[in-house]
Short mmCIF file of C-alpha atoms in Angstrom, two decimals:
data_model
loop_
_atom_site.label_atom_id
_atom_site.label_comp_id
_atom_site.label_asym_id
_atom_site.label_seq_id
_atom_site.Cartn_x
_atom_site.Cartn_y
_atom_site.Cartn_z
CA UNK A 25 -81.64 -70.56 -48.13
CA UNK A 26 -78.37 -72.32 -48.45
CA UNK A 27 -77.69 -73.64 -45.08
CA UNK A 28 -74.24 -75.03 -46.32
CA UNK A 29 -73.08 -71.64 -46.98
CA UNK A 30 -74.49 -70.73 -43.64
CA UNK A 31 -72.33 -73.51 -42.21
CA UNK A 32 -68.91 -72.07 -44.04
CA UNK A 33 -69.93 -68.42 -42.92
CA UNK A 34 -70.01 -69.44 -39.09
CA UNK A 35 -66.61 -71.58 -39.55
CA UNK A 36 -65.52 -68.30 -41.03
CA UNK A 37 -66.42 -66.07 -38.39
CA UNK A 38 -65.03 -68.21 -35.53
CA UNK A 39 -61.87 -68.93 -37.21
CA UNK A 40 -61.69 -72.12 -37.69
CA UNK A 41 -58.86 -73.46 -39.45
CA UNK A 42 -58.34 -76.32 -41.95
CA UNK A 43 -55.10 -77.63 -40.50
CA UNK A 44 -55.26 -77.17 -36.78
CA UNK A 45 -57.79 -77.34 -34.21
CA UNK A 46 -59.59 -74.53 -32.13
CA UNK A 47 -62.25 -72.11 -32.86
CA UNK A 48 -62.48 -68.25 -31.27
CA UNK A 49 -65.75 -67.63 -29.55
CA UNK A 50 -67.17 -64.06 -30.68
CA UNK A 51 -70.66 -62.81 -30.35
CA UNK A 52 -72.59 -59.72 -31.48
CA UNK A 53 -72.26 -60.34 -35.50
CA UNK A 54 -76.07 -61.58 -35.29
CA UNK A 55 -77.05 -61.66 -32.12
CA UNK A 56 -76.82 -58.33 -30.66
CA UNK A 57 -79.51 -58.58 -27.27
CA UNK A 58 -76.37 -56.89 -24.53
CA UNK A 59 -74.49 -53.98 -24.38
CA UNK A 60 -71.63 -56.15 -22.97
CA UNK A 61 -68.62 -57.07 -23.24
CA UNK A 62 -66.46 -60.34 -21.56
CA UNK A 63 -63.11 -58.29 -20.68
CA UNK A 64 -62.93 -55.67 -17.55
CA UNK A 65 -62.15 -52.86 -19.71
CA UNK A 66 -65.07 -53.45 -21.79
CA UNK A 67 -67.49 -52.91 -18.84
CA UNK A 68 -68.67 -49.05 -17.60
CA UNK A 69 -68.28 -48.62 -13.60
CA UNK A 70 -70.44 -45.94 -13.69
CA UNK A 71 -67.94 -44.04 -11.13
CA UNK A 72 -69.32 -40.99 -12.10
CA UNK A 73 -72.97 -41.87 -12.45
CA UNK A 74 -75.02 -41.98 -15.54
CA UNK A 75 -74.41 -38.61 -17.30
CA UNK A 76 -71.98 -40.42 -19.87
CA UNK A 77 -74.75 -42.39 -21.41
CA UNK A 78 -77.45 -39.59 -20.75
CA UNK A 79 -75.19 -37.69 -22.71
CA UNK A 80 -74.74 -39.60 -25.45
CA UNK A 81 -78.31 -41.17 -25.59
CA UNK A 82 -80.05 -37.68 -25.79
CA UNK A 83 -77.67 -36.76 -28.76
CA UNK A 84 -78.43 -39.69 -30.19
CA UNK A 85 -81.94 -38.97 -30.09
CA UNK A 86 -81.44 -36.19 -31.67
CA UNK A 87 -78.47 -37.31 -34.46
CA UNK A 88 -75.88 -35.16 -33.28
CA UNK A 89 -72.51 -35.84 -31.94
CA UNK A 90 -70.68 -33.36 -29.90
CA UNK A 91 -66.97 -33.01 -30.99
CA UNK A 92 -65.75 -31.99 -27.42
CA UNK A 93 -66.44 -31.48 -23.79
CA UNK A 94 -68.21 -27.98 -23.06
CA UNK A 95 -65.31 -25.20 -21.77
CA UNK A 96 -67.63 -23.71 -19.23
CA UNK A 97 -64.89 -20.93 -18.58
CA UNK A 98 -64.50 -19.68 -22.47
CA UNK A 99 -68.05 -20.00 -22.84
CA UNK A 100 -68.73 -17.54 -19.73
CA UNK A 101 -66.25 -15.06 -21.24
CA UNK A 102 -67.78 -15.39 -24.70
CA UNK A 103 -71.34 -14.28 -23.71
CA UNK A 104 -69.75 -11.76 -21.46
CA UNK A 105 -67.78 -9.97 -24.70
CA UNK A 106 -70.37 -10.40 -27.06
CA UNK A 107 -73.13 -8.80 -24.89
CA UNK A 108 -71.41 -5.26 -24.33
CA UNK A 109 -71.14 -5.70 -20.43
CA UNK A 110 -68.68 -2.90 -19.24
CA UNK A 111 -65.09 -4.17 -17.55
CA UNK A 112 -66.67 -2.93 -13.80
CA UNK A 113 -70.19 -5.37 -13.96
CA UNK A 114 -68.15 -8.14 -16.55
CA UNK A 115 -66.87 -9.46 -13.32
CA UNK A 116 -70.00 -9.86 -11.18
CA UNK A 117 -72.04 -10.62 -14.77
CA UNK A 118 -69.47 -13.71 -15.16
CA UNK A 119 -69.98 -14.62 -11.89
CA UNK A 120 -73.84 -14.94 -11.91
CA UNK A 121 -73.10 -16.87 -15.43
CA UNK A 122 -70.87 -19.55 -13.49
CA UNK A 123 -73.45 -20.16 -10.79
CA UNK A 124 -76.16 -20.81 -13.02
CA UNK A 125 -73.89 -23.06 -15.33
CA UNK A 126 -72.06 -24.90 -12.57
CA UNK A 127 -73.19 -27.12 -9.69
CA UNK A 128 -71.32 -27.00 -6.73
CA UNK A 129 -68.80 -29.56 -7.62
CA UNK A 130 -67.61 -27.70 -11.02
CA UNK A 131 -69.79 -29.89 -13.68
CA UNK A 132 -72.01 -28.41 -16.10
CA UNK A 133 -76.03 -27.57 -14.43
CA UNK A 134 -78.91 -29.20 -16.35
CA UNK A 135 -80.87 -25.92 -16.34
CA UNK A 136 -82.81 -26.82 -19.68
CA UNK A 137 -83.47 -30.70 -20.98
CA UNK A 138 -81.30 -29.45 -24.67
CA UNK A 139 -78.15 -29.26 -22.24
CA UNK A 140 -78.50 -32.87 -21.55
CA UNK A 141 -76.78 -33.13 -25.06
CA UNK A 142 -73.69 -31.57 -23.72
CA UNK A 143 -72.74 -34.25 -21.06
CA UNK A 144 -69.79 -35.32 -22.12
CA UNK A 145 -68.55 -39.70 -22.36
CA UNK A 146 -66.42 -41.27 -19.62
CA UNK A 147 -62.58 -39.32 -20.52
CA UNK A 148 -60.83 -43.09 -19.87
CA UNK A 149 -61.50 -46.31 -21.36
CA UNK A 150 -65.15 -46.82 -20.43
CA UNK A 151 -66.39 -44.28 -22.56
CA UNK A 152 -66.62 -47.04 -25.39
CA UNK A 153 -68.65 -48.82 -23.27
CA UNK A 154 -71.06 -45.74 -22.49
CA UNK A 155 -71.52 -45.16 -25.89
CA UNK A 156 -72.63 -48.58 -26.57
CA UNK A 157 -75.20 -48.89 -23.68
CA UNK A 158 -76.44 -45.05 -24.87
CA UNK A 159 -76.65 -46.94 -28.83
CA UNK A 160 -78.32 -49.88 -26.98
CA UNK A 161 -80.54 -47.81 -25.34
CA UNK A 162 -81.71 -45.55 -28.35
CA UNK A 163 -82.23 -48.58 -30.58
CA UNK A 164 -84.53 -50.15 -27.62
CA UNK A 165 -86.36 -47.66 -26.61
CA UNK A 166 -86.65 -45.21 -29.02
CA UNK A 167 -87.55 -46.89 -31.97
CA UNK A 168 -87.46 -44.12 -34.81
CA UNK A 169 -89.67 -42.00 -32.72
CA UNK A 170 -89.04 -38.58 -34.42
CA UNK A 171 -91.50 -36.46 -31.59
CA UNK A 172 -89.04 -37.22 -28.86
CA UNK A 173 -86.16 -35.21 -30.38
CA UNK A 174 -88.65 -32.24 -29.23
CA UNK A 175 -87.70 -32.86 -25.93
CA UNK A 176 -84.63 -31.52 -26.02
CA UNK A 177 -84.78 -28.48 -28.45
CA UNK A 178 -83.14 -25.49 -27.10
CA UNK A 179 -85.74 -22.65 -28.21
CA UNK A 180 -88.45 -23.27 -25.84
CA UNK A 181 -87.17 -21.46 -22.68
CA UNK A 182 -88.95 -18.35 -20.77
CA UNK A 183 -85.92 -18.20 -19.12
CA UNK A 184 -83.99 -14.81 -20.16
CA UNK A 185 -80.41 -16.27 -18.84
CA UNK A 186 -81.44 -19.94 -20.00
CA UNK A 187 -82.09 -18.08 -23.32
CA UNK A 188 -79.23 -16.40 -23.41
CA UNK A 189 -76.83 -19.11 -22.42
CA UNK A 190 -78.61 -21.58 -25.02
CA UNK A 191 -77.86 -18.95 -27.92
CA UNK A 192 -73.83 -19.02 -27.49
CA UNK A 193 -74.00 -23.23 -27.09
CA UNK A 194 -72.03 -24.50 -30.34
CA UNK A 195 -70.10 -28.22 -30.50
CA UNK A 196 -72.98 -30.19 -31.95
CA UNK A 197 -72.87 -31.57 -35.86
CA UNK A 198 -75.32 -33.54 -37.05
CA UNK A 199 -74.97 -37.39 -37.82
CA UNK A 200 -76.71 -40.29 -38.73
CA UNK A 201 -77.13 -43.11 -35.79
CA UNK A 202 -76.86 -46.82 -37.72
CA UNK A 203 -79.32 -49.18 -36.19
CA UNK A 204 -77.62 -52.26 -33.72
CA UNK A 205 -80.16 -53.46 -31.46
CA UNK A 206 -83.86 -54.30 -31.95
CA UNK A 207 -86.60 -54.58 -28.88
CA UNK A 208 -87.18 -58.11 -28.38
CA UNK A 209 -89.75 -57.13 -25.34
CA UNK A 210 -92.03 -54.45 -27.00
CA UNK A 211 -94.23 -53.34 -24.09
CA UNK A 212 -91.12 -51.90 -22.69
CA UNK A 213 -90.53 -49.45 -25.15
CA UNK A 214 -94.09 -48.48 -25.41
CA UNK A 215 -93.83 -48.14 -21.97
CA UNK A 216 -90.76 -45.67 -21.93
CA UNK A 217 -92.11 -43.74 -24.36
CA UNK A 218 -95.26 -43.13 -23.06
CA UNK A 219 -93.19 -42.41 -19.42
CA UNK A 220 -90.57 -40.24 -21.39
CA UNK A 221 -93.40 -38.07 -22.62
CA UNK A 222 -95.21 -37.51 -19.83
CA UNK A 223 -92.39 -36.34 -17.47
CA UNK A 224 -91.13 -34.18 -20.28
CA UNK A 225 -94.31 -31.70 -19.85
CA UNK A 226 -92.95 -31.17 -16.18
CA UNK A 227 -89.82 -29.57 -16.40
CA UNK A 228 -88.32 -29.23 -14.02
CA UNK A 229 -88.80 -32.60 -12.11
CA UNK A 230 -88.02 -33.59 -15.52
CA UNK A 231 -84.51 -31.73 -15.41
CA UNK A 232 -83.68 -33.59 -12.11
CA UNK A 233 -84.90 -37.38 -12.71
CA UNK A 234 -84.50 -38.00 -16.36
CA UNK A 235 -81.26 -39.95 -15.85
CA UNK A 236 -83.19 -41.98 -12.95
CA UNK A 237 -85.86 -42.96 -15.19
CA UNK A 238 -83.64 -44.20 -18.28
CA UNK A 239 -80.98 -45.80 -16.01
CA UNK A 240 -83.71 -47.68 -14.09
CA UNK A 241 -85.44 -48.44 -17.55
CA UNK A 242 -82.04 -49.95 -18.93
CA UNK A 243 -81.91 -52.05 -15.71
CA UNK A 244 -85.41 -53.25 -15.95
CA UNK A 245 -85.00 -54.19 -19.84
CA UNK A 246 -81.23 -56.35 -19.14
CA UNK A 247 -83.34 -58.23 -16.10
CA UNK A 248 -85.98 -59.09 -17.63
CA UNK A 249 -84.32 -60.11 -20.64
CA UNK A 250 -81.80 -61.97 -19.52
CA UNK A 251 -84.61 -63.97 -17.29
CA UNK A 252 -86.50 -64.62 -21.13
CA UNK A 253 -83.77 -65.86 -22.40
CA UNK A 254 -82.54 -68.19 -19.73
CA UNK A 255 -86.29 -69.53 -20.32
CA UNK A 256 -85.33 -70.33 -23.74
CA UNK A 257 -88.92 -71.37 -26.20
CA UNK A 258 -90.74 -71.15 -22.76
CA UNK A 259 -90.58 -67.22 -22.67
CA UNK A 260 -93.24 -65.24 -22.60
CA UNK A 261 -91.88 -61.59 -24.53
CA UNK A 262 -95.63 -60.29 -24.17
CA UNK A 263 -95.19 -60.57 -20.59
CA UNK A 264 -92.99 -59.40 -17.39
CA UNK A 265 -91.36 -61.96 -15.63
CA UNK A 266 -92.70 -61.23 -11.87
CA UNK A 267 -89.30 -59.55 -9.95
CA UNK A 268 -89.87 -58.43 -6.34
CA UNK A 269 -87.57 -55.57 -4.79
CA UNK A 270 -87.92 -54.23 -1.11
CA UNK A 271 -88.12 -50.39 -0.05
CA UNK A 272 -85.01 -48.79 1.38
CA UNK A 273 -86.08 -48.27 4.60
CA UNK A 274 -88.12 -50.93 5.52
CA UNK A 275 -86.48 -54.10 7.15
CA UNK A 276 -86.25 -57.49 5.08
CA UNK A 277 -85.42 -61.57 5.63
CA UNK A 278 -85.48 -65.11 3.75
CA UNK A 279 -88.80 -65.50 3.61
CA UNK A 280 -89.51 -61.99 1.86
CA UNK A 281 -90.70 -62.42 -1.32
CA UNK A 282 -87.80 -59.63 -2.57
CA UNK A 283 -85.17 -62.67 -1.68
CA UNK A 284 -87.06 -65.18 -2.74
CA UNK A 285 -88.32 -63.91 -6.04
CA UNK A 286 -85.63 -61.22 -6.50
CA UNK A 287 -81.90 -60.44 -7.28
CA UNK A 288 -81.30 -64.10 -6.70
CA UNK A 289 -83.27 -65.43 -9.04
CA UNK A 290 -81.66 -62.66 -11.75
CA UNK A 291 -78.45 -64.02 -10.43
CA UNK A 292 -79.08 -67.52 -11.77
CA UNK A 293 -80.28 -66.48 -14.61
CA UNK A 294 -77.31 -64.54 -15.70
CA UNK A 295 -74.61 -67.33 -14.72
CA UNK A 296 -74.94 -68.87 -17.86
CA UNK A 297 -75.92 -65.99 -20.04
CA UNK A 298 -72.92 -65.62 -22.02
CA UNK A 299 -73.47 -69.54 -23.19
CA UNK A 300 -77.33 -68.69 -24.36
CA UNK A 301 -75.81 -65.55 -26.17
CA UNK A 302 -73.11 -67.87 -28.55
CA UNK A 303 -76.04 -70.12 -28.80
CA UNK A 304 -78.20 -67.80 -30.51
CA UNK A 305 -75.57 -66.54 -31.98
CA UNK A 306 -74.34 -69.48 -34.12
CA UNK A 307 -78.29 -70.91 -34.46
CA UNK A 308 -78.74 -66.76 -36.35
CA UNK A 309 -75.77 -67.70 -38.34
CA UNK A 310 -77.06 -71.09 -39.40
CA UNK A 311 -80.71 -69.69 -39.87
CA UNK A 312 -79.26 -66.53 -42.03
CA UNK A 313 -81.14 -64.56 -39.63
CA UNK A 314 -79.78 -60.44 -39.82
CA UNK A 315 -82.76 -59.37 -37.14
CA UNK A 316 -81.09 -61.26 -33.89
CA UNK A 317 -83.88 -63.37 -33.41
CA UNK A 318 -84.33 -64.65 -29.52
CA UNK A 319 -85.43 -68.68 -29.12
CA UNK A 320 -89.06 -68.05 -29.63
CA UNK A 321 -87.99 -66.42 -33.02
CA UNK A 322 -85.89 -68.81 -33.95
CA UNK A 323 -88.65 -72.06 -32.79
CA UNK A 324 -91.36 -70.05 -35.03
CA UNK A 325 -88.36 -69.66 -37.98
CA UNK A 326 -88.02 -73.87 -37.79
CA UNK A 327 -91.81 -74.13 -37.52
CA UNK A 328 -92.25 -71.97 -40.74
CA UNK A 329 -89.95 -73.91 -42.99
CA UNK A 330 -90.92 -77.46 -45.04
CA UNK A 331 -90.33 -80.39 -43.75
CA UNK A 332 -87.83 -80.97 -46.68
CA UNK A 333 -86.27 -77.25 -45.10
CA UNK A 334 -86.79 -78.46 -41.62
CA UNK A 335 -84.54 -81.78 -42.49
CA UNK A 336 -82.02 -79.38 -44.34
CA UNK A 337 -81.25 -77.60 -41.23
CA UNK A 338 -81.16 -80.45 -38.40
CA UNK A 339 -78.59 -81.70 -40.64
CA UNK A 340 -76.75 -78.68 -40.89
CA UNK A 341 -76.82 -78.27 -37.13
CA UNK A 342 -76.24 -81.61 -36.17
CA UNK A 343 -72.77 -80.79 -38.28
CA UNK A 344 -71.90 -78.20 -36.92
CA UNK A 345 -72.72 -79.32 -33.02
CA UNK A 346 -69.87 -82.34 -34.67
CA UNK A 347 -67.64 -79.57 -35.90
CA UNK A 348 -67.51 -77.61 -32.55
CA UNK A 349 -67.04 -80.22 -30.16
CA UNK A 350 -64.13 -81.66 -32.30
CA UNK A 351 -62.38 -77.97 -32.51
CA UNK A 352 -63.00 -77.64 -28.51
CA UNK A 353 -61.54 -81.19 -27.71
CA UNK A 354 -64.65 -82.52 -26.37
CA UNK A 355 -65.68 -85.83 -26.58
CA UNK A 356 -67.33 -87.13 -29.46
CA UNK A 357 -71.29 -87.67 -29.45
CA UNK A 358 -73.62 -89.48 -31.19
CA UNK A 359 -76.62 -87.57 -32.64
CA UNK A 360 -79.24 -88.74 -34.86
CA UNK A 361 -82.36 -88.20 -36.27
CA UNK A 362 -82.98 -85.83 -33.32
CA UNK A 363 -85.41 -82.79 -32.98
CA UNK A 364 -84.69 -79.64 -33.44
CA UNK A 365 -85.21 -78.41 -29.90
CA UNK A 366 -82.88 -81.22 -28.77
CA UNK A 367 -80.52 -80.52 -31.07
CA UNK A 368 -80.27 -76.72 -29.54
CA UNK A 369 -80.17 -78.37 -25.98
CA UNK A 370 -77.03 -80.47 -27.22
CA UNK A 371 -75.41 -77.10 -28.95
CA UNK A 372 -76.03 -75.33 -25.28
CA UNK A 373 -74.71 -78.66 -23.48
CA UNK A 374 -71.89 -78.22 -25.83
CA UNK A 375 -70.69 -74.69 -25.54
CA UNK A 376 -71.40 -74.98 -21.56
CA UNK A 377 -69.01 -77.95 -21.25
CA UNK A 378 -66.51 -75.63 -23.47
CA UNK A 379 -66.62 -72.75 -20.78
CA UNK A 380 -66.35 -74.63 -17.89
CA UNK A 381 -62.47 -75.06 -18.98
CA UNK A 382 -60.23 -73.19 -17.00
CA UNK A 383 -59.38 -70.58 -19.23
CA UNK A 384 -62.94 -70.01 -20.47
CA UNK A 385 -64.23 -69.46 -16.41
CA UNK A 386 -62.74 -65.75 -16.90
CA UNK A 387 -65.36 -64.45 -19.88
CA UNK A 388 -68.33 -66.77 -19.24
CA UNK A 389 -68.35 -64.93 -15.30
CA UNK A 390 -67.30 -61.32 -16.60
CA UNK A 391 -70.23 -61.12 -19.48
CA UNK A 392 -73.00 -60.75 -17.13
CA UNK A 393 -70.90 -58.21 -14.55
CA UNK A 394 -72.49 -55.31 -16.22
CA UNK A 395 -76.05 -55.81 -14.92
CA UNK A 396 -74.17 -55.94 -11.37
CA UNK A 397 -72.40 -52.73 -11.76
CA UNK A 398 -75.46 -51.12 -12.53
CA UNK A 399 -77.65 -52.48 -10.01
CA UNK A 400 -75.22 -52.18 -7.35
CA UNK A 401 -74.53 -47.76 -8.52
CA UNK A 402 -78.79 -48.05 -8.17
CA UNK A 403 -81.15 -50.60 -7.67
CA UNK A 404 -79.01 -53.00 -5.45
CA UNK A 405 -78.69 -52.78 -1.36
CA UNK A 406 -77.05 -55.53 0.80
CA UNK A 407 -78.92 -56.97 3.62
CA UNK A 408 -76.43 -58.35 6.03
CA UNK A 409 -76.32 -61.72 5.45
CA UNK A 410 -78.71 -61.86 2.15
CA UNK A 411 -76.33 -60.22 0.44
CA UNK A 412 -77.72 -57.88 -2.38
CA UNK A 413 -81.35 -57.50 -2.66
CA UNK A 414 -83.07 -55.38 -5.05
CA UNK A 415 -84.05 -51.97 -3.88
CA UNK A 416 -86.44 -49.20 -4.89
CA UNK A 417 -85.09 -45.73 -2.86
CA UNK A 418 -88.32 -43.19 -2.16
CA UNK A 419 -87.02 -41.39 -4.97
CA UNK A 420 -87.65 -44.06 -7.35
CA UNK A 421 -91.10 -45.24 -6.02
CA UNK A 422 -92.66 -41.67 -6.39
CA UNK A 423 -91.19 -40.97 -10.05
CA UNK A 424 -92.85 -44.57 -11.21
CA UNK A 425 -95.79 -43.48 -9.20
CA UNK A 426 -96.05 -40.27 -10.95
CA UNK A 427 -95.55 -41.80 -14.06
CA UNK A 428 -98.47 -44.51 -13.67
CA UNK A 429 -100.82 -42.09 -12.08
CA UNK A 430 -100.10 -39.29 -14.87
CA UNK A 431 -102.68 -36.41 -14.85
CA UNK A 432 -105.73 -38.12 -13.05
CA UNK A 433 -105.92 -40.45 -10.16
CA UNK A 434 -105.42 -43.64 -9.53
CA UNK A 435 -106.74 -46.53 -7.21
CA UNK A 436 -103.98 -48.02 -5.20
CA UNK A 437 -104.79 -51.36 -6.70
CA UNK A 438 -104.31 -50.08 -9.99
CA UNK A 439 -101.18 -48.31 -8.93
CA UNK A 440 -99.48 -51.53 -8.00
CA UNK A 441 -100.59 -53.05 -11.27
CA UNK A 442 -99.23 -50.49 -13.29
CA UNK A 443 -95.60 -50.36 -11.19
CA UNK A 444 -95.39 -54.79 -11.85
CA UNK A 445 -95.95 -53.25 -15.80
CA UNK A 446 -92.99 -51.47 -15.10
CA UNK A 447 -91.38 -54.33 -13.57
CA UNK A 448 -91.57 -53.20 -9.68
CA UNK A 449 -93.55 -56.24 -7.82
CA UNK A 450 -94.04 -56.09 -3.97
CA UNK A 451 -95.42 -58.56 -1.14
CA UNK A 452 -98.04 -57.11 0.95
CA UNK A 453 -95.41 -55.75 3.65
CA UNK A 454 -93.53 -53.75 1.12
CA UNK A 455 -97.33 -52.34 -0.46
CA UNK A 456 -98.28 -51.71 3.11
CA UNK A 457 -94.86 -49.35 3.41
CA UNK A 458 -95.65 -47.66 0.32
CA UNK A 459 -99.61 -46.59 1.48
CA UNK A 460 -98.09 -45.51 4.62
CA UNK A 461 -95.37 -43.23 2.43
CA UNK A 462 -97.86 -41.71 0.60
CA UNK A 463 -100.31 -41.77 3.58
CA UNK A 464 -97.58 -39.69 4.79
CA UNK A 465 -97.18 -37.20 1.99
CA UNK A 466 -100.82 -36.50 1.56
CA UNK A 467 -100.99 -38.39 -1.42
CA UNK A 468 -104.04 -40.40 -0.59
CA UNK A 469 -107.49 -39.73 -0.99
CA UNK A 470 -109.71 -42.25 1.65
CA UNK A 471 -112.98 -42.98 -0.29
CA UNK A 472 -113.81 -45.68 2.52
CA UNK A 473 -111.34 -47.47 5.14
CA UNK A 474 -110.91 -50.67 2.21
CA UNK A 475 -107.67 -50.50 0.52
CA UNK A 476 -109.30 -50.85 -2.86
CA UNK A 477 -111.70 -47.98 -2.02
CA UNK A 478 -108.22 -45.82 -1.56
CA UNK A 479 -106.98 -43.49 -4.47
CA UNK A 480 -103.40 -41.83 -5.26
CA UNK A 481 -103.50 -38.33 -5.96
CA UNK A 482 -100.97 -37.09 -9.22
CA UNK A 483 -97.61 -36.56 -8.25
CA UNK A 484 -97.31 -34.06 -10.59
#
């Protein structure tokens, strides 16, 4: 490896200049970890939910694009010519059609998880962004698992009308889907999957919580990963950071362990994500890396190298840490025969005194905005004066149930070890709420009056 060259290449791609000073900051060349962007229009709103991404993710799955929206209307009138109804029951015929294509509000009905492929992208400016979180998304999570295109086929209906309606459905060409991100936290994805599967074989709960299970999944992943990285070669990727989020309806305060050891805490860790994000992506650069490796990669790349290697690469490093601060204006510093870890803390202390100009305040605050907007749209409540606290809805806390418990049950202690795997931790108030909820719904089956005697029943 020709860490000179490496050198040149990152000069290159920040475009620095032989004659004047100044560099331009871009990420995402090696280092793609985030969907996001640092500019307003770059970030989704989610305004009208998640069936953008949905849309595009399940396609994706299934490497097909869809040219344009669905016309619900021609479509109606299409099955109605081609299946010989007579002008006096065409009208009531296209009526029935409408109602069991259309919600109430005019959008298309999921009546059959192959019509998730016809949700169509944001029709403004953030459907660039939904097609990068759906990209993000299928990269992550599915992983070139073929069996989950299955999911979505359209010839497994018993449905006459669903069967009939899915015959007519044209728009989709097949494509190929480039690979952009790579799982940096694998149990995750083999958590997803395993999820995705199981709620697939129930249909119709399926239908109607899909989109709560993947948007809660891509919330889940951007937490925990941002928290990883902000931990630098001290994270743990075989392990989830310990998050607690409060119920809906149950009351909260300061010394909850959901404000304590919740949004918060994400909070801090995101301030300075955008400067940990340029830092891996000039150390990728400099390593030659083409796999986006996170700190702990990079540490175990250093480790791996010779010492003659290892020397190679401080020095190109301490170089380039030269290099930067002199395009930025910063003041000089003197580095020297320093170790590689430090010379990544003085790269971070670099960049960070960089952003902290005026003009960089804008980007380095907007980067992380996208795990707000979708944990405010879901997973996000304020608490008077707390401000925003993670929140799991009852919605949410029975589809994560029914995905832990699956097809046999489950002791409540296991229960609650499962949800943490799935990133949901709660203090013994908010565990106490949830036996009472399913207490409640008949979910629990009393072995004994001890709580770890107690079992939850399948959802499902």
């Amino acid at each position: 490896m020709n860490y000179q060259e490496n050198l040149q290449e990152l000069k290159g791609h920040l475009s620095i200049k032989e004659d004047k000073l100044g560099l331009t900051h871009k990420i995402n060349k090696r280092s793609n970890f985030f969907p996001f962007g640092t500019r307003a229009t770059e970030r989704s709103k989610f305004k009208d939910g998640f069936d953008g991404v949905l849309g595009e993710f399940t396609r994706n799955i299934c490497e097909v694009d869809l040219a344009q929206p669905l016309d619900l209307e021609k479509l109606v009138k299409e099955i109605s010519l081609n299946e010989d109804i007579n002008d006096e029951e065409a009208v009531y015929f296209q009526q029935i059609l409408r109602m069991f294509l259309q919600d109430n509000n005019g959008t298309l009905k999921i009546f059959h998880p192959h019509i998730f492929l016809y949700l169509p992208l944001d029709d403004g400016k953030q459907s660039k962004n939904e097609k990068d979180i759906a990209k993000f998304l299928f990269d992550i999570f599915i992983d070139n698992n073929q069996s989950l295109r299955d999911i979505f086929k359209s010839g497994n209906s018993n449905d006459l009308v669903s069967k009939l309606v899915l015959n007519y459905l044209q728009g989709l060409s097949e494509t190929k889907v480039e690979q952009k991100y790579s799982s940096k936290i694998k149990h995750i994805t083999k958590t997803f999957q395993e999820d995705l599967t199981f709620l697939s074989t129930h249909e119709d709960y399926f239908k109607n919580h899909f989109s709560l299970l993947v948007s809660y999944y891509y919330f889940f992943y951007i937490t925990q990963l941002t928290l990883k990285v902000a931990q630098r070669s001290k994270a743990d990727y075989e392990d989830i950071n310990s998050v607690y989020y409060t119920l809906d309806w149950e009351p909260t305060s300061k010394s909850r362990r959901g404000y304590l050891n919740g949004y918060p805490m994400i909070k801090d860790a995101y301030n300075n994500l955008l400067i940990d994000i340029n830092v891996l992506e000039h150390l990728n650069i400099l390593f030659g890396m083409n796999d986006s490796q996170q700190y702990t990669e990079l540490q175990s790349t250093f480790n791996s190298l010779s010492v003659e290697k290892q020397s190679e690469f401080k020095s190109v490093l301490c170089d380039w840490i030269k290099i930067y601060r002199e395009q930025m204006s910063l003041s000089p510093k003197t580095i020297d025969n320093e170790g590689y870890e430090d010379l990544v803390q003085y790269l971070y202390n670099s960049i960070l005194e960089a952003y902290q100009k005026p003009n960089m305040l804008g980007p380095r605050s907007r980067y992380p905005l996208s795990i707000e907007e979708i944990g405010k749209k879901y997973f996000m409540k304020t608490r008077g004066s707390l401000g925003y606290m993670l929140n799991v809805t009852q919605d949410l806390i029975l589809l994560l149930a029914a995905v832990c418990i699956k097809n046999e049950k489950q002791s409540l202690k296991n229960l609650f070890k499962e949800l943490e795997l799935r990133g949901l931790f709660f203090d013994r108030y908010s565990k106490e709420e949830i036996v009472n909820l399913f207490n409640k719904l008949n979910l629990l089956d009393k072995k004994s009056d001890s709580g770890d005697a107690q079992y939850v029943k399948p959802i499902l």
